[in-house]
mmCIF file of C-alpha atoms and ligand atoms in Angstrom:
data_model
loop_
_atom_site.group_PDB
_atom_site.id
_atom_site.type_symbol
_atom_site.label_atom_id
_atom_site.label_comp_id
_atom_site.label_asym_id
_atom_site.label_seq_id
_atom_site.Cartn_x
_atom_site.Cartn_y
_atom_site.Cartn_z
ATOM 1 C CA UNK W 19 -6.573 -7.470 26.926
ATOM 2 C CA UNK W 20 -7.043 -10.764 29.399
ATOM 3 C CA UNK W 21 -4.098 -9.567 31.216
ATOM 4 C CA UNK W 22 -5.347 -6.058 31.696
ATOM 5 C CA UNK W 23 -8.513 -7.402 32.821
ATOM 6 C CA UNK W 24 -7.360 -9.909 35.319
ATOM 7 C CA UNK W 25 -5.378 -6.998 36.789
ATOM 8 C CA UNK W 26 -7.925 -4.826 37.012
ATOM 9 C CA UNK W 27 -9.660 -7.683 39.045
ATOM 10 C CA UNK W 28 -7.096 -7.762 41.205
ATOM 11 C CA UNK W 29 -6.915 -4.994 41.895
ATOM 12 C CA UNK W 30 -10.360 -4.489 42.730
ATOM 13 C CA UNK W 31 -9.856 -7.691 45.293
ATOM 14 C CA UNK W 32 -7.282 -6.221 46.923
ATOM 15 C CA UNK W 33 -9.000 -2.751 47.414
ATOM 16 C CA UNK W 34 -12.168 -4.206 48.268
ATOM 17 C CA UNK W 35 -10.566 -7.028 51.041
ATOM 18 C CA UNK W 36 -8.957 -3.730 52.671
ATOM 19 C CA UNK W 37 -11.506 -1.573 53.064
ATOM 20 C CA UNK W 38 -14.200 -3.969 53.801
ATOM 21 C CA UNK W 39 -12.230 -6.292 56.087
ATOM 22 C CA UNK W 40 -13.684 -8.935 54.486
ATOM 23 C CA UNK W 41 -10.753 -11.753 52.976
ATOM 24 C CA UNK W 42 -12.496 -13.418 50.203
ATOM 25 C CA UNK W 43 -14.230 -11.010 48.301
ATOM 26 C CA UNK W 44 -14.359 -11.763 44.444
ATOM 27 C CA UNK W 45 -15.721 -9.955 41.661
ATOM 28 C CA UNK W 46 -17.933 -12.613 39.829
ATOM 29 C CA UNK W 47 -20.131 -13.744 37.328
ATOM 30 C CA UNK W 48 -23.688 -11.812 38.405
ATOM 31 C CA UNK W 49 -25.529 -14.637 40.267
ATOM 32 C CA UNK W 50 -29.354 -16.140 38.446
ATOM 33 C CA UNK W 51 -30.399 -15.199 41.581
ATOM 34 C CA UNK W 52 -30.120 -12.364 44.036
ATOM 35 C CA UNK W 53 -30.773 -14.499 47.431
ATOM 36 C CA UNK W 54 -30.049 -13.518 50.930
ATOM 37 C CA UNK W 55 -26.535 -13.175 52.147
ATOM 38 C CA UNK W 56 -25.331 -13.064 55.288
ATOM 39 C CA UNK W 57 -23.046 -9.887 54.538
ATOM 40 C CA UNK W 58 -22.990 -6.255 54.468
ATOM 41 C CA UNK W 59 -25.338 -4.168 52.419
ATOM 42 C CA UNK W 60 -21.937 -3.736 50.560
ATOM 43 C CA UNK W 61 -22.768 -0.019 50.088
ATOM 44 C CA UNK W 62 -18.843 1.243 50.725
ATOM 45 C CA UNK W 63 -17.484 -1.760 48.293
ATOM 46 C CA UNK W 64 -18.473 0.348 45.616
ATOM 47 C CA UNK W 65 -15.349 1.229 44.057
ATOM 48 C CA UNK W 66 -15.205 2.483 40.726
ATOM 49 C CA UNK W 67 -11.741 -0.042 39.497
ATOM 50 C CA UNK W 68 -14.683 -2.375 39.474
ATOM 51 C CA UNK W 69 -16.620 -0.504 36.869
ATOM 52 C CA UNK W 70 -14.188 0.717 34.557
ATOM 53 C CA UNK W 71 -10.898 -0.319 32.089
ATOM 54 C CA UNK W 72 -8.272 1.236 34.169
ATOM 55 C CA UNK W 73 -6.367 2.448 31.560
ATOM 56 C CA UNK W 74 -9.569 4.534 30.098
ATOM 57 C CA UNK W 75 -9.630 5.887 33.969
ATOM 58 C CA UNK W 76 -5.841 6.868 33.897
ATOM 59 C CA UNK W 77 -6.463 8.978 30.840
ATOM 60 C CA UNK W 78 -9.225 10.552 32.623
ATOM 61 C CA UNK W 79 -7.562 11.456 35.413
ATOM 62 C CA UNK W 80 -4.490 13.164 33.351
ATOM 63 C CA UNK W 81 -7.367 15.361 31.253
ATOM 64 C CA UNK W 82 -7.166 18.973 31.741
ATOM 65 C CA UNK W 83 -10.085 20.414 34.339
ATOM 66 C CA UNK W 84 -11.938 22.286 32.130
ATOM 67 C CA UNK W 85 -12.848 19.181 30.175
ATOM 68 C CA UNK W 86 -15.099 18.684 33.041
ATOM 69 C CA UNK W 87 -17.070 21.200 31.437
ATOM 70 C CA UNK W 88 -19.242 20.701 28.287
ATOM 71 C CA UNK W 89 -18.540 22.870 25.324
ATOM 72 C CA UNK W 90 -21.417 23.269 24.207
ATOM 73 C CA UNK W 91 -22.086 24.700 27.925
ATOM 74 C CA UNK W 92 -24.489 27.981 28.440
ATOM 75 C CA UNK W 93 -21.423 30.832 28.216
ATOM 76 C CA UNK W 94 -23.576 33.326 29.900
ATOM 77 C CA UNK W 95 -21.454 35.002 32.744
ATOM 78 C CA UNK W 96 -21.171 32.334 36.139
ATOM 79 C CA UNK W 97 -24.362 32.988 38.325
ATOM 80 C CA UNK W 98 -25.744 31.384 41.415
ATOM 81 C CA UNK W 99 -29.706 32.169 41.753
ATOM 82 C CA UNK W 100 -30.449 32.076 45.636
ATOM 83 C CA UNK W 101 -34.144 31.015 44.808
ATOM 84 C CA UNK W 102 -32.731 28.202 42.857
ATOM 85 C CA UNK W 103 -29.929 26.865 46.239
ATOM 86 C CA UNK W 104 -31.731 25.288 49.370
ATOM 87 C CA UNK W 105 -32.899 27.125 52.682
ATOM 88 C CA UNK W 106 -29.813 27.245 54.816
ATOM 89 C CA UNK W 107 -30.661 26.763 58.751
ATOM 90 C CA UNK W 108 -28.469 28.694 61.151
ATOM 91 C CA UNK W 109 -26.939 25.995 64.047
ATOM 92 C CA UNK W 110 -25.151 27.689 67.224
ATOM 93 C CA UNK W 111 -22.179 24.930 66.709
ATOM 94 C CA UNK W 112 -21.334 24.971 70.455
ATOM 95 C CA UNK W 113 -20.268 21.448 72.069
ATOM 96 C CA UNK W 114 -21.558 17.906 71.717
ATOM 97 C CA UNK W 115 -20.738 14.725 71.811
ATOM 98 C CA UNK W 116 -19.995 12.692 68.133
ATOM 99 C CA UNK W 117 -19.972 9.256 67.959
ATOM 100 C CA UNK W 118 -21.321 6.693 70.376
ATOM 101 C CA UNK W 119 -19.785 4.177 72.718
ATOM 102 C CA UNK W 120 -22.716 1.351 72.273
ATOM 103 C CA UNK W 121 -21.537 1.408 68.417
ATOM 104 C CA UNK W 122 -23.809 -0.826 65.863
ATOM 105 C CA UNK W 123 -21.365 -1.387 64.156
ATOM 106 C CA UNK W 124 -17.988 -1.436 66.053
ATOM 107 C CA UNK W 125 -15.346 -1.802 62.722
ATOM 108 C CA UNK W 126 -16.775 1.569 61.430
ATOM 109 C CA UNK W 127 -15.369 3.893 63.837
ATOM 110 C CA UNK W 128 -18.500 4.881 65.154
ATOM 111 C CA UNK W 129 -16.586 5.335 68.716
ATOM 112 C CA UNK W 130 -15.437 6.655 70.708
ATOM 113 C CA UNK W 131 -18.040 8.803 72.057
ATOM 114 C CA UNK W 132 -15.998 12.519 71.873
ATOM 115 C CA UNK W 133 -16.468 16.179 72.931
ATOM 116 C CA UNK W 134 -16.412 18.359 69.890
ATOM 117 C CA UNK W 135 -16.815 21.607 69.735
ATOM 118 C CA UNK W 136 -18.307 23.545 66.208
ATOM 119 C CA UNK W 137 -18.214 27.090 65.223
ATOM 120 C CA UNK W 138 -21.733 28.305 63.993
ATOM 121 C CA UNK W 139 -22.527 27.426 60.823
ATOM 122 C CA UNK W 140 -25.220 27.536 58.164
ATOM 123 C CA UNK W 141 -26.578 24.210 56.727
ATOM 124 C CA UNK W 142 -29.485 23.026 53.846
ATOM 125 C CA UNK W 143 -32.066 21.539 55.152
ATOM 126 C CA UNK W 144 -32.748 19.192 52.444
ATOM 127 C CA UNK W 145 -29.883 17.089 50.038
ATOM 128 C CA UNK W 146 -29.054 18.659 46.686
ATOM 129 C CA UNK W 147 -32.418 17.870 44.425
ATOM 130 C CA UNK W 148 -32.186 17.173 40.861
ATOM 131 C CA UNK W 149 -33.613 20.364 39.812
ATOM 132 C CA UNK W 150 -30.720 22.108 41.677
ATOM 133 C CA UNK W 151 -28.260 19.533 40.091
ATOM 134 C CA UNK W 152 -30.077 20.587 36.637
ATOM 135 C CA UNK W 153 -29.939 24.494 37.111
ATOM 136 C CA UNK W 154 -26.179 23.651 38.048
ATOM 137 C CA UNK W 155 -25.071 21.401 35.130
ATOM 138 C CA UNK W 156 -26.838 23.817 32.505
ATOM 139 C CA UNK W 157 -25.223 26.893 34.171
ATOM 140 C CA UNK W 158 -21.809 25.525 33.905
ATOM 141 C CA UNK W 159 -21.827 22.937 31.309
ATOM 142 C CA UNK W 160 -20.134 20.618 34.182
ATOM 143 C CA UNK W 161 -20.124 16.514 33.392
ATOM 144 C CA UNK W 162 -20.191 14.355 36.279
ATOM 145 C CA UNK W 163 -17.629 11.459 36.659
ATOM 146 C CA UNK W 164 -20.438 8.471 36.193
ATOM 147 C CA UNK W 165 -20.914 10.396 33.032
ATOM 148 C CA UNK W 166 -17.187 10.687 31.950
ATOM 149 C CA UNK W 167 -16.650 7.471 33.094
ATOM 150 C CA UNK W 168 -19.890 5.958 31.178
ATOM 151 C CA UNK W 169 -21.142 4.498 33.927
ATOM 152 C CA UNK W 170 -22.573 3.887 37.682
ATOM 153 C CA UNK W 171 -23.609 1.453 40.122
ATOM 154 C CA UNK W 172 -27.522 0.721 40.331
ATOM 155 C CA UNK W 173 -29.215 -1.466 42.584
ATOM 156 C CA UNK W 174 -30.126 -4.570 40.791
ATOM 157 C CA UNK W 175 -34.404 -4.240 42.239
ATOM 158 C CA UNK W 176 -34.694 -0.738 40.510
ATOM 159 C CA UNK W 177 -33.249 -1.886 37.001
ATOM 160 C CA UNK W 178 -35.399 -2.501 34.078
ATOM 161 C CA UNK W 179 -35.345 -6.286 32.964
ATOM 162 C CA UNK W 180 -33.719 -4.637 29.629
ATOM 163 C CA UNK W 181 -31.109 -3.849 31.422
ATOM 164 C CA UNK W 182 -30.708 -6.633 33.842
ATOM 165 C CA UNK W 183 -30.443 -8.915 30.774
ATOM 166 C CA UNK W 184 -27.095 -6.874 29.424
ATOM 167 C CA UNK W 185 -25.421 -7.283 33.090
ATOM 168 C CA UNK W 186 -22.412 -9.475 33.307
ATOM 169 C CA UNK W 187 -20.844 -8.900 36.464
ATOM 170 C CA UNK W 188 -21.883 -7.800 40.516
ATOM 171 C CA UNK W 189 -20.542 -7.164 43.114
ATOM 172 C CA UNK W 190 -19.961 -10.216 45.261
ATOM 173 C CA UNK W 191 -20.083 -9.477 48.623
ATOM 174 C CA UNK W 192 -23.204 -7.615 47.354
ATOM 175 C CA UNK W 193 -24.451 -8.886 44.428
ATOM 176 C CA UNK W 194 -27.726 -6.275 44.476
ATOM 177 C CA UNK W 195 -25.170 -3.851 42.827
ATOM 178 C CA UNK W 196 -24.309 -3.680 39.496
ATOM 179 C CA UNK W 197 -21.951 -1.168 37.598
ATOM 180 C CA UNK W 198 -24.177 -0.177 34.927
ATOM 181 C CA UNK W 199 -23.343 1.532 31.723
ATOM 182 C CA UNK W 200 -25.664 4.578 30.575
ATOM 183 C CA UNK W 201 -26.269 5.664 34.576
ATOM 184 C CA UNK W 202 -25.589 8.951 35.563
ATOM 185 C CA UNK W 203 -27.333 11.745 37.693
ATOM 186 C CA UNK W 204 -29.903 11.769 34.395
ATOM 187 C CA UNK W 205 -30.559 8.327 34.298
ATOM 188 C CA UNK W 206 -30.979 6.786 38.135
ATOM 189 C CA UNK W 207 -31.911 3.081 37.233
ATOM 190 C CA UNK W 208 -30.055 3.134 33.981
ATOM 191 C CA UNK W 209 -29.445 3.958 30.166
ATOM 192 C CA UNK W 210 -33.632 3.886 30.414
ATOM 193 C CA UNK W 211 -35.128 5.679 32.967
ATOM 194 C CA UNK W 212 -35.062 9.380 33.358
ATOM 195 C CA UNK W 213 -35.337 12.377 36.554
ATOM 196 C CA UNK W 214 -38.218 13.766 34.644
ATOM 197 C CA UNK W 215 -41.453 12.912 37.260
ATOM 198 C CA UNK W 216 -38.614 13.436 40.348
ATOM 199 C CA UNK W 217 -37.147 16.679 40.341
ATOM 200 C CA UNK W 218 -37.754 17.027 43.601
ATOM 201 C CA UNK W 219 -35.867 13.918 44.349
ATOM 202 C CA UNK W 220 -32.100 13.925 45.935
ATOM 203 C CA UNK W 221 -29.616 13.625 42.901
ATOM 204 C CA UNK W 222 -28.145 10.530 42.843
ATOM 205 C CA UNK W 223 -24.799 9.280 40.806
ATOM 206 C CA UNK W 224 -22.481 12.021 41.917
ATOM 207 C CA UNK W 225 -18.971 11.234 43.030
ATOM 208 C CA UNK W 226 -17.334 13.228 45.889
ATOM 209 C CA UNK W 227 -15.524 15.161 43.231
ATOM 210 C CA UNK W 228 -18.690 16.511 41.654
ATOM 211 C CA UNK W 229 -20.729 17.454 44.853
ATOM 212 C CA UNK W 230 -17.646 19.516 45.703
ATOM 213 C CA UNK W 231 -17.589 21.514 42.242
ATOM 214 C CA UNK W 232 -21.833 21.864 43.178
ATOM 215 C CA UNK W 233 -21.017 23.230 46.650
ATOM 216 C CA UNK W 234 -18.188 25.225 45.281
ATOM 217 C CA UNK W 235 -20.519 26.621 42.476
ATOM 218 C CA UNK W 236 -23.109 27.579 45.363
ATOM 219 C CA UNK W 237 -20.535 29.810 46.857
ATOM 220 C CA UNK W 238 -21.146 26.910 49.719
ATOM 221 C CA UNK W 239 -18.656 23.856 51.159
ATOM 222 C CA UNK W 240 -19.411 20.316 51.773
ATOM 223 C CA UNK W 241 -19.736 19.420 55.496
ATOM 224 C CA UNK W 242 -17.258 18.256 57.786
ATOM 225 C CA UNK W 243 -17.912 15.032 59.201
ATOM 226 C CA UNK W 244 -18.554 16.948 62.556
ATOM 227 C CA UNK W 245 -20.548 19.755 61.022
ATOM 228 C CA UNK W 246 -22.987 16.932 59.891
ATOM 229 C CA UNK W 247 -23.623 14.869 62.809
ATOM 230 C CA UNK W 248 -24.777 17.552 65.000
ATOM 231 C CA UNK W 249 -26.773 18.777 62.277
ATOM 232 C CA UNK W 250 -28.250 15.066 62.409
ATOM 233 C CA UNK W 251 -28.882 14.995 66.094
ATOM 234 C CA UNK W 252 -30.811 18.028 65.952
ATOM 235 C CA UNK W 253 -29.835 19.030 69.266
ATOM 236 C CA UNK W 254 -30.891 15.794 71.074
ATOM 237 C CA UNK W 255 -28.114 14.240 73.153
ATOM 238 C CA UNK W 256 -26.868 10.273 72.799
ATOM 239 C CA UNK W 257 -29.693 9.843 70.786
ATOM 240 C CA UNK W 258 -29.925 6.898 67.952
ATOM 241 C CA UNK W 259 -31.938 8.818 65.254
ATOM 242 C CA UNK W 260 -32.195 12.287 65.085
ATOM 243 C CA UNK W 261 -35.500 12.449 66.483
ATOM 244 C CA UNK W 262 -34.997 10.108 69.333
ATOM 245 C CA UNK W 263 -34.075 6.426 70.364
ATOM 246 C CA UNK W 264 -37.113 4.797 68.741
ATOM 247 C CA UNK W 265 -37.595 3.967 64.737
ATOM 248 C CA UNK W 266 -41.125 4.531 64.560
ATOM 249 C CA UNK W 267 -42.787 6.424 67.430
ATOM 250 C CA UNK W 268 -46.236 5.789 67.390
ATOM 251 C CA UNK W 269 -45.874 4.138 64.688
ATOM 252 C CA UNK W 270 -44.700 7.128 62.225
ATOM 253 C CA UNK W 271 -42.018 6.917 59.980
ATOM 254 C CA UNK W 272 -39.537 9.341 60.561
ATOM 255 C CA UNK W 273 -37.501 8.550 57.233
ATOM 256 C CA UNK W 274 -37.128 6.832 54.287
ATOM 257 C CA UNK W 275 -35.533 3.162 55.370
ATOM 258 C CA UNK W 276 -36.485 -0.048 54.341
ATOM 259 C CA UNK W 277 -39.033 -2.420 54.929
ATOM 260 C CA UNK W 278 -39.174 -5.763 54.549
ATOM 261 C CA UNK W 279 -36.477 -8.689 53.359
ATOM 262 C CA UNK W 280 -33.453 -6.850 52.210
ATOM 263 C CA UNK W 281 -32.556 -7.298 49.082
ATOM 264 C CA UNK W 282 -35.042 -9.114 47.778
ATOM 265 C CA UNK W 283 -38.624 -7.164 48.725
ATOM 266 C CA UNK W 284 -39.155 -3.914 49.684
ATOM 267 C CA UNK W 285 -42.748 -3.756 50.912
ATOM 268 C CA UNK W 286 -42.185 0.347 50.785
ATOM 269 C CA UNK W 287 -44.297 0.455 53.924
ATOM 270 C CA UNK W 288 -43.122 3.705 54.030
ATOM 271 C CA UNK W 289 -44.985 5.162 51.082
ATOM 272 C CA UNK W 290 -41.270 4.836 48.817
ATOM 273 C CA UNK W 291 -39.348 1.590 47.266
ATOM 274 C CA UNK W 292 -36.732 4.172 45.671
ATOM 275 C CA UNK W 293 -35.969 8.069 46.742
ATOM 276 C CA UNK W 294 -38.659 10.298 48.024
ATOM 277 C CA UNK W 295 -39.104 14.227 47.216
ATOM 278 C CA UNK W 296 -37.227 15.911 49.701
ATOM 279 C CA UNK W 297 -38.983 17.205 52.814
ATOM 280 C CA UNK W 298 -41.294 13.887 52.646
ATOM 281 C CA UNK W 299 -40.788 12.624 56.481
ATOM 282 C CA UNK W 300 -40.798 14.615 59.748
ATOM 283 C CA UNK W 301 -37.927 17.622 60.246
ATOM 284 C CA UNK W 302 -35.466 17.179 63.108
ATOM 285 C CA UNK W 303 -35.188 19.157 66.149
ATOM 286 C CA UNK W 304 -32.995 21.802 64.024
ATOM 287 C CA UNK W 305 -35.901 21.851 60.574
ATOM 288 C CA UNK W 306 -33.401 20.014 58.996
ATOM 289 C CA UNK W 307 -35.037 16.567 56.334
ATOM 290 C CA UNK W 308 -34.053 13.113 55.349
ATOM 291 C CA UNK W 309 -30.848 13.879 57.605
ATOM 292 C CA UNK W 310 -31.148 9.721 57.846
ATOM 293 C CA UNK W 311 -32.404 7.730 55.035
ATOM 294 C CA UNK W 312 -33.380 8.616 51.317
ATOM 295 C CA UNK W 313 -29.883 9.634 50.221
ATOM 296 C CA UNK W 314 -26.531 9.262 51.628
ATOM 297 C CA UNK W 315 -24.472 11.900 51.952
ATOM 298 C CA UNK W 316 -21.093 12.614 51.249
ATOM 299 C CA UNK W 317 -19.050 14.749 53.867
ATOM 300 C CA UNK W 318 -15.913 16.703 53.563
ATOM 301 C CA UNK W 319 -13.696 14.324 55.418
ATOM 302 C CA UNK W 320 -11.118 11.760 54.574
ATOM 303 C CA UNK W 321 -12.048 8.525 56.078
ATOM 304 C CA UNK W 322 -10.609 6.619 59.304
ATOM 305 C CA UNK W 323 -11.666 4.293 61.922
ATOM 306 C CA UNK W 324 -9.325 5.792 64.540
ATOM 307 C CA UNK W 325 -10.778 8.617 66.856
ATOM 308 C CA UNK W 326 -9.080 10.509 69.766
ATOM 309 C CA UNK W 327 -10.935 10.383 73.190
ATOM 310 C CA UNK W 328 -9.541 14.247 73.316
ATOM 311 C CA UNK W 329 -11.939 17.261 72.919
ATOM 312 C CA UNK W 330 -11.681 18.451 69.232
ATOM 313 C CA UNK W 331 -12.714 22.208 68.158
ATOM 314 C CA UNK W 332 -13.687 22.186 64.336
ATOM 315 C CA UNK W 333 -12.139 18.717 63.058
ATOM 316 C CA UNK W 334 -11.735 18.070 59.843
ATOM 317 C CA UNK W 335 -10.418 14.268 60.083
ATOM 318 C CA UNK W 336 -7.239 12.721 58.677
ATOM 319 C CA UNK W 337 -4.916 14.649 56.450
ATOM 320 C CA UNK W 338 -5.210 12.411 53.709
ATOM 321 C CA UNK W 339 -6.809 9.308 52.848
ATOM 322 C CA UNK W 340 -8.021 7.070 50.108
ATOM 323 C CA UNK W 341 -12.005 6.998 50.800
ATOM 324 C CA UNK W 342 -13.947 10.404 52.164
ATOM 325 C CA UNK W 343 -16.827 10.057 54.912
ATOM 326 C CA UNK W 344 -20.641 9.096 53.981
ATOM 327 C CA UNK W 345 -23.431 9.385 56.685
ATOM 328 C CA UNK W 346 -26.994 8.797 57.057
ATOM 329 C CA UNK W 347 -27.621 5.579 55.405
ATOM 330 C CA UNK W 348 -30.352 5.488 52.383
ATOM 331 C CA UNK W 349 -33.587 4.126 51.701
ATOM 332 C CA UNK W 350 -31.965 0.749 51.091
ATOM 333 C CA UNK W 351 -31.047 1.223 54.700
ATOM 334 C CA UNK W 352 -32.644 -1.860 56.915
ATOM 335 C CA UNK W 353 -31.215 -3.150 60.120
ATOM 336 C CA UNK W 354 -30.361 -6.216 58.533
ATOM 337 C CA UNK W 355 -27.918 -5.418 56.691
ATOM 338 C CA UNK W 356 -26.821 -1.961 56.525
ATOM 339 C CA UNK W 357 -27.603 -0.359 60.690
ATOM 340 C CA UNK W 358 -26.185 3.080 59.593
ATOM 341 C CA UNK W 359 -29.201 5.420 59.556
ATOM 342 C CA UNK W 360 -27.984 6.152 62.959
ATOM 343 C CA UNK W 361 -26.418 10.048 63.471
ATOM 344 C CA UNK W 362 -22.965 8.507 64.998
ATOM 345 C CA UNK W 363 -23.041 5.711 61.789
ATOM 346 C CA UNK W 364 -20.681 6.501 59.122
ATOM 347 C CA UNK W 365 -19.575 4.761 55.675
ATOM 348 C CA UNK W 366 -17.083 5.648 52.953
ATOM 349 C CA UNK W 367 -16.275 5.609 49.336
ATOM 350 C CA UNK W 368 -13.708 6.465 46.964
ATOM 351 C CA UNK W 369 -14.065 10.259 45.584
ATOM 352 C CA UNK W 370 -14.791 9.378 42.296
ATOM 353 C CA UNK W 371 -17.291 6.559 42.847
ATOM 354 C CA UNK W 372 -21.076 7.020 42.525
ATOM 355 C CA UNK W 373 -24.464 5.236 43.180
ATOM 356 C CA UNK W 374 -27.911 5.112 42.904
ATOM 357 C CA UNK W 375 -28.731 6.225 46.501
ATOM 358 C CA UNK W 376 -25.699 8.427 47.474
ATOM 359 C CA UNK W 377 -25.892 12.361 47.326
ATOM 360 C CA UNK W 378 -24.909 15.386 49.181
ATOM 361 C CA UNK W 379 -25.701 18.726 51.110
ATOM 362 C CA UNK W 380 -24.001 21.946 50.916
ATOM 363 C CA UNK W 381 -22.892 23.983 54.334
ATOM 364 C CA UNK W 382 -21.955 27.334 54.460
ATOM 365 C CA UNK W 383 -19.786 29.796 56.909
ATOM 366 C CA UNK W 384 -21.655 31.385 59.373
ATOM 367 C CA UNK W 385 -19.917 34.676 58.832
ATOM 368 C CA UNK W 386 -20.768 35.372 55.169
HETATM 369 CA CA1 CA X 109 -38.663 3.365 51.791
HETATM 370 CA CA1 CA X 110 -30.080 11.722 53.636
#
């Protein structure tokens, strides 16, 4: 058992050092104390090796699909409800430019600035809510990964002190995230707290893997990297945010970020300290919410730091790949420590890991 452990710990190192490009990471003994570091917000060292017995996940892996699926599921015939999916929002496609070349943060690939040119497609304009999740799951009888696997990380501020008391390990290069047993898409802060009062809210906890099999459900795809950044931009050019170069004009908020000393106080200046309804903060240029901020989202693409300068027409990134392509940031999001609720910012995770501020958005073909 010690020797399965340590090499699941390893393991976890050497995944971690990388991805992050960071040497000395270490999974350790959760800290008395969640002070300041001078790292990362540590958001794409959430790997799932850290969370689980690997040998458990192996078994998972080799299980036929359609134990993804509850058997006690509803057996009615498969039906999507269009009242029940999101508003989709024609965009022209047409060219623009992805990326930047004044990146914030230069070992994420956020350059070079490149010409890409879209097909039209149809997009939500607002992330995946928990109702939606809910109509989904009781349609299909579909279990998400966090729940197969048992568990999820949570960000240590919105845990109960029930739960912080059973915690025995963190992340270290982030030790504001815990995995935590009990938290799934049902259960956002843990084993204890419930989606009940926030239907509205962005589901959270869903692994790549399970935001494809919503999107597939919805007769809908995920977005390509591409597809999703000019979505952001809203048809501003070179722009930081998608509503301009400036956080807060006039003082506004224009998303759901945070305020205040990251991680340890959250002044929620803002009006939210965790996820707000959907459709809270200002649309972009396009009518498209929370494109930056409240949730990240997860995008079709594998992930790479390695662009060509050449003009592109409908990418769809690297082949293959370990990690697949997150963008907007979340409302743990402060320029301190995690400068990605930028359109040309980008992070990445493994398919089958989940969080408490990660979610999704469907696209669709324009020519359905
Ligand atoms: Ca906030
Ligand atoms: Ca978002």
């Amino acid at each position: 058992m010690a020797s399965l452990l340590n090499s699941s710990v390893v393991l976890f190192i050497l995944i971690l050092a990388a991805l992050c490009d960071i040497g000395d990471i270490v999974l350790e003994q959760r800290p008395q104390s969640s002070e300041s570091q001078d790292t990362d917000c540590g958001c794409q060292g959430l790997k799932r090796e850290i969370a689980v017995d690997l040998s458990d996940k192996n078994k998972l892996e080799h299980q036929d699909d359609t134990n993804i699926y509850s058997k006690t599921a509803n057996e009615s015939p498969h039906t999507t409800e269009p009242d029940v999916l999101t508003k989709l929002v024609l965009l022209q496609g047409g060219w623009f430019m992805m990326g930047t070349d004044d990146p914030g943060i230069p070992p994420d690939g956020e350059g070079p600035q490149r010409r890409v040119k879209l097909d039209p497609f149809y997009i939500e304009e607002h992330e995946v809510t928990n109702q939606q999740f809910q109509h989904f799951a009781n349609q299909t009888g579909y279990i998400t990964e966090a729940e197969r696997f048992g568990d999820s990380f949570v960000f240590e501020g919105l845990l109960s002190e029930e739960v912080k008391s059973t915690l025995s390990h963190a992340v270290a290069a982030a030790p504001w995230w815990s995995p935590v047993k009990g938290a799934d898409w049902r259960h956002p802060e843990g084993p204890d707290s419930t989606i009940e009062h926030k239907m509205n809210h962005p589901v959270l906890h869903v692994s790549w893997t399970d935001a494809q099999a919503y999107c597939h459900w919805a007769k809908r795809r995920l977005p390509t990297e591409a597809e999703w950044e000019l979505a952001c931009r809203g048809g501003l050019q070179d722009r930081l945010y998608p509503w301009g170069n400036k956080l807060m004009p006039k003082g506004q908020h224009y998303a759901n970020l945070w305020q205040g000393d990251f991680p340890n106080h959250n002044t929620a200046e803002d009006g939210y300290a965790n996820t707000s309804p959907v459709m809270s903060f200002p649309a972009n240029g396009f009518g498209l919410y929370d494109m930056v901020g409240n949730a990240w989202e997860w995008t079709a693409d594998w992930w790479s730091v390695h662009h060509t300068t050449e003009d592109r027409y409908n990418p769809k990134g690297p082949e293959s790949g370990t990690d697949r392509v997150k963008k907007g940031g979340s409302y743990m999001c402060h320029k301190s420590y995690c400068y990605r609720y930028r359109c040309a910012a980008r992070s990445q995770n493994t398919p089958d890991s989940s969080a408490s501020n990660l979610g999704f958005r469907c696209v669709s073909d324009a020519d359905l």
